[in-house]
């Protein structure tokens, strides 16, 4: 038994999801003729109280499309120094949109309205790039699954309106945030101009992300998605997984969060741990004391059949997910309990 905790993207579709997928009605989505893709898009637009939505092969492409639409070459977007759009999308912000990032030195990937105000370049000062977009991430990936306070998101919204900035949410793990903070999709729909969500993380789909926004925005997004090569044909088989996941796999995220907290409690007592980032959802980041080597730790874990991932700086990451079941959890707890290092 391998216990894979490197990410919540490692899940495989369950049999019920596969059955649902195989029985779906499909068509050519490039001609907008796939009824299942259309249904998934409608379902998400409605959930978030937006006019429209568009299915994407990846979250990266959905984020990059939003950035392309909200900016002009030479502009600058504001995001945290930990942001996925800045760190993990292959430099797409500059490659696709010719845009630079003003990085905020936030806390666990989150920042304050005050920090946004301090990051906006004066619009009439033509020496500096024009600020046109604010991107936030919820939950934060590199920030260890932390959730935003919705009131701060509202304050930043007001700043965006006042300063004529677009406002994008990278909601790859927004489902985890909603379950944790007891918030609803409509609240995020009311705040943001555009939202990207992932189906292939905690929700357990093999593929898929969706971009949500106004009809005008999504009409532009169809063109950008085409340019990026993201038009898919009988994508309904994949969209069906999304429909299945939205109906069945949201509430169960609580179980992933609970397991992560149990691991946190155990790890924080260990002599070799310097710090465990407080667990809020399904991501746990911990740092070893400097006299212990994270690579040695990783190897020992691997020998016991457990896969974790290194985050640099003697930090390691654990992500709990749908396919990390109770049996695996017990075995992992036992492995940590008995570990000699
Ligand atoms: C995973 C992730 C994405 C999208 O990643 P893809 O692998 O391209 O689907 C975007 N933002 C965050 C915060 C993520 O964790």
Short mmCIF file of C-alpha atoms and ligand atoms in Angstrom, two decimals:
data_model
loop_
_atom_site.label_atom_id
_atom_site.label_comp_id
_atom_site.label_asym_id
_atom_site.label_seq_id
_atom_site.Cartn_x
_atom_site.Cartn_y
_atom_site.Cartn_z
CA UNK A 1 0.00 0.00 0.00
CA UNK A 2 1.47 3.34 -1.07
CA UNK A 3 0.20 6.35 0.82
CA UNK A 4 0.46 9.26 -1.54
CA UNK A 5 0.24 12.62 0.21
CA UNK A 6 2.08 14.78 -2.31
CA UNK A 7 -1.10 16.52 -3.48
CA UNK A 8 -4.88 16.28 -3.67
CA UNK A 9 -4.48 15.99 -7.46
CA UNK A 10 -3.46 12.30 -7.20
CA UNK A 11 -7.03 11.03 -6.73
CA UNK A 12 -8.61 8.64 -9.20
CA UNK A 13 -12.28 8.63 -10.18
CA UNK A 14 -14.37 6.22 -8.10
CA UNK A 15 -16.59 3.62 -9.79
CA UNK A 16 -19.72 5.70 -9.39
CA UNK A 17 -18.01 8.64 -11.04
CA UNK A 18 -16.81 6.42 -13.88
CA UNK A 19 -20.33 5.04 -14.40
CA UNK A 20 -21.77 8.54 -14.45
CA UNK A 21 -19.09 9.59 -16.90
CA UNK A 22 -19.69 6.66 -19.27
CA UNK A 23 -23.41 7.32 -19.40
CA UNK A 24 -23.10 11.00 -20.25
CA UNK A 25 -24.39 12.60 -23.40
CA UNK A 26 -21.64 14.24 -25.41
CA UNK A 27 -21.14 16.41 -28.50
CA UNK A 28 -18.54 18.71 -30.00
CA UNK A 29 -17.87 21.35 -27.38
CA UNK A 30 -15.84 23.53 -29.76
CA UNK A 31 -19.20 24.10 -31.46
CA UNK A 32 -20.78 24.43 -27.97
CA UNK A 33 -22.76 21.27 -28.78
CA UNK A 34 -21.79 19.14 -25.82
CA UNK A 35 -24.87 19.00 -23.55
CA UNK A 36 -22.90 17.78 -20.52
CA UNK A 37 -20.28 20.55 -20.74
CA UNK A 38 -23.09 23.06 -21.18
CA UNK A 39 -24.86 21.63 -18.12
CA UNK A 40 -21.72 21.82 -15.94
CA UNK A 41 -21.08 25.42 -17.04
CA UNK A 42 -24.68 26.42 -16.31
CA UNK A 43 -24.61 24.68 -12.96
CA UNK A 44 -21.48 26.54 -11.80
CA UNK A 45 -22.58 29.93 -13.16
CA UNK A 46 -25.81 29.53 -11.21
CA UNK A 47 -24.08 28.38 -8.01
CA UNK A 48 -21.86 31.46 -8.02
CA UNK A 49 -24.64 33.82 -9.16
CA UNK A 50 -22.82 34.73 -12.37
CA UNK A 51 -24.11 34.86 -15.95
CA UNK A 52 -21.76 32.39 -17.52
CA UNK A 53 -18.96 29.84 -17.15
CA UNK A 54 -16.44 28.00 -19.32
CA UNK A 55 -14.85 24.56 -18.95
CA UNK A 56 -11.03 24.39 -19.13
CA UNK A 57 -8.51 21.54 -19.23
CA UNK A 58 -6.50 23.09 -16.36
CA UNK A 59 -6.62 25.70 -13.65
CA UNK A 60 -3.51 27.30 -15.07
CA UNK A 61 -5.25 27.91 -18.39
CA UNK A 62 -8.32 29.31 -16.63
CA UNK A 63 -6.22 31.74 -14.56
CA UNK A 64 -4.10 32.74 -17.53
CA UNK A 65 -7.20 33.40 -19.61
CA UNK A 66 -8.66 35.64 -16.91
CA UNK A 67 -5.40 37.59 -16.63
CA UNK A 68 -5.24 38.00 -20.42
CA UNK A 69 -8.75 39.45 -20.51
CA UNK A 70 -8.36 41.78 -17.52
CA UNK A 71 -5.06 43.35 -18.65
CA UNK A 72 -3.19 44.98 -21.54
CA UNK A 73 0.52 44.31 -22.28
CA UNK A 74 2.68 46.46 -20.00
CA UNK A 75 0.15 46.44 -17.17
CA UNK A 76 0.83 45.19 -13.68
CA UNK A 77 -1.23 42.89 -11.50
CA UNK A 78 -1.12 42.73 -7.72
CA UNK A 79 -0.75 39.38 -5.97
CA UNK A 80 0.95 37.78 -2.98
CA UNK A 81 4.56 36.61 -3.23
CA UNK A 82 3.28 33.03 -2.72
CA UNK A 83 0.66 33.26 -5.51
CA UNK A 84 0.23 30.30 -7.85
CA UNK A 85 -0.18 32.68 -10.81
CA UNK A 86 3.26 34.10 -10.02
CA UNK A 87 5.18 30.98 -8.89
CA UNK A 88 3.67 27.96 -10.58
CA UNK A 89 2.25 28.90 -13.97
CA UNK A 90 5.50 28.82 -15.90
CA UNK A 91 5.85 32.58 -16.19
CA UNK A 92 2.55 32.70 -18.09
CA UNK A 93 1.69 36.15 -16.75
CA UNK A 94 4.53 37.65 -18.80
CA UNK A 95 4.51 35.04 -21.60
CA UNK A 96 0.80 35.23 -22.38
CA UNK A 97 -0.17 38.71 -21.30
CA UNK A 98 3.05 40.79 -21.21
CA UNK A 99 2.19 41.73 -17.64
CA UNK A 100 4.36 42.07 -14.52
CA UNK A 101 3.45 41.24 -10.93
CA UNK A 102 3.62 43.60 -7.96
CA UNK A 103 4.24 41.17 -5.12
CA UNK A 104 2.77 41.75 -1.69
CA UNK A 105 4.71 40.41 1.29
CA UNK A 106 1.64 38.90 2.89
CA UNK A 107 0.89 36.34 5.57
CA UNK A 108 0.49 32.73 4.38
CA UNK A 109 -0.34 33.93 0.87
CA UNK A 110 -2.94 36.43 2.04
CA UNK A 111 -2.77 40.23 2.36
CA UNK A 112 -4.77 43.18 3.62
CA UNK A 113 -6.70 45.90 1.87
CA UNK A 114 -4.13 48.35 3.22
CA UNK A 115 -1.38 46.44 1.41
CA UNK A 116 -3.35 46.54 -1.84
CA UNK A 117 -3.80 50.31 -1.50
CA UNK A 118 -0.04 50.66 -1.04
CA UNK A 119 0.66 48.57 -4.17
CA UNK A 120 -1.42 50.52 -6.70
CA UNK A 121 0.71 52.68 -8.98
CA UNK A 122 -0.67 56.23 -9.44
CA UNK A 123 -2.55 56.09 -12.77
CA UNK A 124 -1.23 59.43 -14.02
CA UNK A 125 2.40 58.55 -13.22
CA UNK A 126 3.32 57.17 -16.66
CA UNK A 127 6.80 56.03 -15.55
CA UNK A 128 5.40 53.03 -13.73
CA UNK A 129 3.27 50.21 -15.09
CA UNK A 130 -0.47 50.66 -15.02
CA UNK A 131 -2.08 48.61 -12.25
CA UNK A 132 -5.13 46.87 -13.65
CA UNK A 133 -5.85 43.69 -11.70
CA UNK A 134 -5.78 42.16 -8.21
CA UNK A 135 -5.49 38.36 -7.92
CA UNK A 136 -6.22 36.49 -4.71
CA UNK A 137 -5.99 32.78 -3.96
CA UNK A 138 -8.37 30.90 -1.63
CA UNK A 139 -7.32 28.60 -0.05
CA UNK A 140 -3.66 29.49 -0.43
CA UNK A 141 -1.51 26.68 -1.77
CA UNK A 142 2.02 27.73 -0.75
CA UNK A 143 0.43 29.37 2.31
CA UNK A 144 -0.53 25.91 3.61
CA UNK A 145 -4.27 25.84 2.90
CA UNK A 146 -5.12 29.05 4.76
CA UNK A 147 -8.54 30.66 4.21
CA UNK A 148 -9.27 34.33 3.63
CA UNK A 149 -11.56 36.33 5.90
CA UNK A 150 -14.42 37.19 3.57
CA UNK A 151 -14.67 40.70 5.08
CA UNK A 152 -11.14 41.49 3.89
CA UNK A 153 -12.08 40.28 0.41
CA UNK A 154 -15.03 42.70 0.45
CA UNK A 155 -12.79 45.60 1.51
CA UNK A 156 -10.41 44.85 -1.36
CA UNK A 157 -13.41 44.73 -3.69
CA UNK A 158 -14.27 48.30 -2.69
CA UNK A 159 -10.69 49.35 -3.40
CA UNK A 160 -10.88 47.69 -6.82
CA UNK A 161 -14.06 49.59 -7.66
CA UNK A 162 -12.60 52.88 -6.46
CA UNK A 163 -9.36 52.42 -8.42
CA UNK A 164 -10.81 50.81 -11.53
CA UNK A 165 -9.13 47.44 -11.05
CA UNK A 166 -10.42 44.03 -12.03
CA UNK A 167 -10.59 41.43 -9.28
CA UNK A 168 -9.86 37.73 -9.91
CA UNK A 169 -10.13 34.78 -7.53
CA UNK A 170 -7.89 31.76 -8.05
CA UNK A 171 -10.31 29.40 -6.35
CA UNK A 172 -8.51 26.15 -7.11
CA UNK A 173 -9.45 25.04 -3.57
CA UNK A 174 -12.38 27.37 -2.93
CA UNK A 175 -14.46 24.32 -1.94
CA UNK A 176 -12.13 23.65 0.98
CA UNK A 177 -12.40 27.31 2.02
CA UNK A 178 -16.21 27.26 1.83
CA UNK A 179 -16.48 24.09 3.90
CA UNK A 180 -14.06 25.47 6.50
CA UNK A 181 -15.44 29.02 6.81
CA UNK A 182 -19.07 28.11 6.19
CA UNK A 183 -19.37 30.47 3.23
CA UNK A 184 -21.38 30.02 0.03
CA UNK A 185 -20.40 30.27 -3.65
CA UNK A 186 -22.77 33.20 -4.16
CA UNK A 187 -20.77 35.29 -1.66
CA UNK A 188 -17.65 34.89 -3.81
CA UNK A 189 -19.66 35.44 -6.99
CA UNK A 190 -20.82 38.78 -5.58
CA UNK A 191 -17.28 39.91 -4.83
CA UNK A 192 -15.18 38.88 -7.83
CA UNK A 193 -15.23 39.77 -11.53
CA UNK A 194 -13.93 36.31 -12.37
CA UNK A 195 -13.37 33.06 -10.50
CA UNK A 196 -11.42 29.96 -11.51
CA UNK A 197 -12.27 26.71 -9.73
CA UNK A 198 -10.63 23.29 -9.91
CA UNK A 199 -12.52 20.02 -10.17
CA UNK A 200 -9.34 17.94 -10.23
CA UNK A 201 -8.17 18.68 -6.67
CA UNK A 202 -10.20 17.93 -3.55
CA UNK A 203 -13.32 17.15 -5.57
CA UNK A 204 -11.63 14.11 -7.08
CA UNK A 205 -12.10 14.57 -10.85
CA UNK A 206 -9.36 13.39 -13.22
CA UNK A 207 -9.31 16.63 -15.23
CA UNK A 208 -10.95 20.00 -15.33
CA UNK A 209 -11.32 23.57 -14.18
CA UNK A 210 -14.00 26.15 -14.81
CA UNK A 211 -13.81 29.92 -15.25
CA UNK A 212 -16.85 31.86 -14.08
CA UNK A 213 -17.88 35.46 -14.87
CA UNK A 214 -20.20 37.76 -16.84
CA UNK A 215 -21.41 36.80 -20.34
CA UNK A 216 -19.22 39.51 -21.82
CA UNK A 217 -16.17 38.12 -19.99
CA UNK A 218 -16.87 34.50 -20.94
CA UNK A 219 -17.38 35.44 -24.62
CA UNK A 220 -13.85 36.83 -24.56
CA UNK A 221 -12.63 33.77 -22.66
CA UNK A 222 -13.81 31.37 -25.40
CA UNK A 223 -11.51 33.15 -27.86
CA UNK A 224 -8.52 33.14 -25.50
CA UNK A 225 -9.07 29.47 -24.64
CA UNK A 226 -9.04 28.70 -28.37
CA UNK A 227 -5.80 30.64 -28.86
CA UNK A 228 -4.19 28.71 -25.98
CA UNK A 229 -5.27 25.42 -27.60
CA UNK A 230 -7.79 24.59 -24.90
CA UNK A 231 -10.84 23.87 -27.05
CA UNK A 232 -11.81 20.23 -26.46
CA UNK A 233 -14.26 18.14 -28.46
CA UNK A 234 -16.34 15.48 -26.63
CA UNK A 235 -15.30 16.93 -23.29
CA UNK A 236 -18.64 15.98 -21.77
CA UNK A 237 -17.10 12.79 -20.41
CA UNK A 238 -14.83 14.98 -18.28
CA UNK A 239 -17.52 17.54 -17.48
CA UNK A 240 -19.70 14.68 -16.22
CA UNK A 241 -17.13 13.98 -13.51
CA UNK A 242 -17.44 17.61 -12.46
CA UNK A 243 -21.22 17.33 -12.17
CA UNK A 244 -20.85 14.13 -10.17
CA UNK A 245 -18.24 15.74 -7.90
CA UNK A 246 -20.28 18.88 -7.24
CA UNK A 247 -23.22 16.70 -6.22
CA UNK A 248 -21.29 14.22 -4.10
CA UNK A 249 -17.82 15.30 -3.05
CA UNK A 250 -18.04 18.73 -1.42
CA UNK A 251 -19.28 17.91 2.10
CA UNK A 252 -16.76 15.08 2.46
CA UNK A 253 -13.88 17.59 2.33
CA UNK A 254 -14.46 17.91 6.10
CA UNK A 255 -12.98 14.42 6.49
CA UNK A 256 -9.78 15.52 4.74
CA UNK A 257 -9.57 18.55 7.02
CA UNK A 258 -10.09 16.41 10.12
CA UNK A 259 -7.31 14.01 9.12
CA UNK A 260 -4.94 16.92 8.48
CA UNK A 261 -5.62 18.28 11.99
CA UNK A 262 -4.91 14.87 13.50
CA UNK A 263 -1.58 14.72 11.69
CA UNK A 264 -0.82 18.28 12.83
CA UNK A 265 -1.45 17.35 16.48
CA UNK A 266 0.86 14.37 16.26
CA UNK A 267 3.67 16.13 14.41
CA UNK A 268 3.72 19.20 16.65
CA UNK A 269 4.80 17.00 19.59
CA UNK A 270 7.83 15.57 17.78
CA UNK A 271 11.29 16.64 18.87
CA UNK A 272 12.55 17.03 15.30
CA UNK A 273 9.86 19.53 14.28
CA UNK A 274 10.64 23.24 14.29
CA UNK A 275 7.21 24.43 13.22
CA UNK A 276 3.90 23.13 11.91
CA UNK A 277 1.87 25.75 10.04
CA UNK A 278 -1.57 25.88 11.68
CA UNK A 279 -3.88 23.58 9.74
CA UNK A 280 -7.09 25.10 8.41
CA UNK A 281 -8.02 22.78 5.57
CA UNK A 282 -6.30 19.83 3.84
CA UNK A 283 -2.74 21.16 3.45
CA UNK A 284 -0.13 20.80 6.17
CA UNK A 285 3.30 22.40 5.91
CA UNK A 286 5.92 21.61 8.52
CA UNK A 287 9.55 22.49 8.98
CA UNK A 288 12.24 20.26 10.49
CA UNK A 289 14.82 21.63 12.94
CA UNK A 290 18.04 22.55 11.18
CA UNK A 291 19.95 19.53 12.55
CA UNK A 292 17.52 17.20 10.71
CA UNK A 293 17.62 16.81 6.93
CA UNK A 294 14.27 16.89 5.13
CA UNK A 295 15.67 14.63 2.38
CA UNK A 296 16.53 11.94 4.93
CA UNK A 297 13.04 12.32 6.38
CA UNK A 298 11.51 11.94 2.90
CA UNK A 299 13.56 8.79 2.24
CA UNK A 300 12.56 7.19 5.54
CA UNK A 301 8.94 7.94 4.78
CA UNK A 302 9.24 6.47 1.31
CA UNK A 303 10.69 3.25 2.79
CA UNK A 304 7.51 2.98 4.84
CA UNK A 305 5.43 3.53 1.70
CA UNK A 306 4.57 7.18 2.34
CA UNK A 307 5.13 9.89 -0.26
CA UNK A 308 5.42 13.54 0.81
CA UNK A 309 6.79 16.52 -1.03
CA UNK A 310 9.58 18.95 -0.21
CA UNK A 311 8.91 22.70 -0.21
CA UNK A 312 12.55 23.79 0.21
CA UNK A 313 14.01 25.42 3.34
CA UNK A 314 13.74 22.09 5.26
CA UNK A 315 9.95 22.29 4.86
CA UNK A 316 7.71 19.39 3.84
CA UNK A 317 4.12 19.29 2.68
CA UNK A 318 1.29 16.85 3.27
CA UNK A 319 -2.03 17.12 1.43
CA UNK A 320 -4.97 14.94 2.50
CA UNK A 321 -7.56 13.91 -0.10
CA UNK A 322 -10.43 11.61 -1.06
CA UNK A 323 -8.20 8.60 -1.79
CA UNK A 324 -6.32 8.91 1.51
CA UNK A 325 -8.68 6.60 3.37
CA UNK A 326 -9.06 5.72 7.06
CA UNK A 327 -6.85 2.64 6.76
CA UNK A 328 -4.05 4.71 5.22
CA UNK A 329 -4.53 7.38 7.86
CA UNK A 330 -4.06 4.85 10.68
CA UNK A 331 -0.99 3.41 9.02
CA UNK A 332 0.49 6.88 8.48
CA UNK A 333 -0.15 7.87 12.10
CA UNK A 334 1.55 4.64 13.18
CA UNK A 335 4.51 5.32 10.87
CA UNK A 336 5.04 8.79 12.33
CA UNK A 337 4.57 7.52 15.88
CA UNK A 338 7.26 4.85 15.42
CA UNK A 339 9.65 6.88 13.30
CA UNK A 340 13.24 6.97 14.57
CA UNK A 341 15.30 9.86 13.35
C1 LIG B 1 -3.47 23.60 -8.70
C2 LIG B 1 -3.66 25.04 -8.67
C3 LIG B 1 -3.98 25.77 -9.84
C4 LIG B 1 -4.17 25.15 -11.19
O1 LIG B 1 -3.36 24.13 -11.48
P1 LIG B 1 -3.50 23.13 -12.72
O2 LIG B 1 -2.57 22.06 -12.33
O3 LIG B 1 -3.10 23.89 -13.92
O4 LIG B 1 -4.93 22.68 -12.82
C5 LIG B 1 -4.16 27.13 -9.70
N1 LIG B 1 -4.04 27.73 -8.52
C6 LIG B 1 -3.76 27.07 -7.38
C7 LIG B 1 -3.68 27.81 -6.10
C8 LIG B 1 -3.55 25.71 -7.42
O5 LIG B 1 -3.26 25.06 -6.28
#
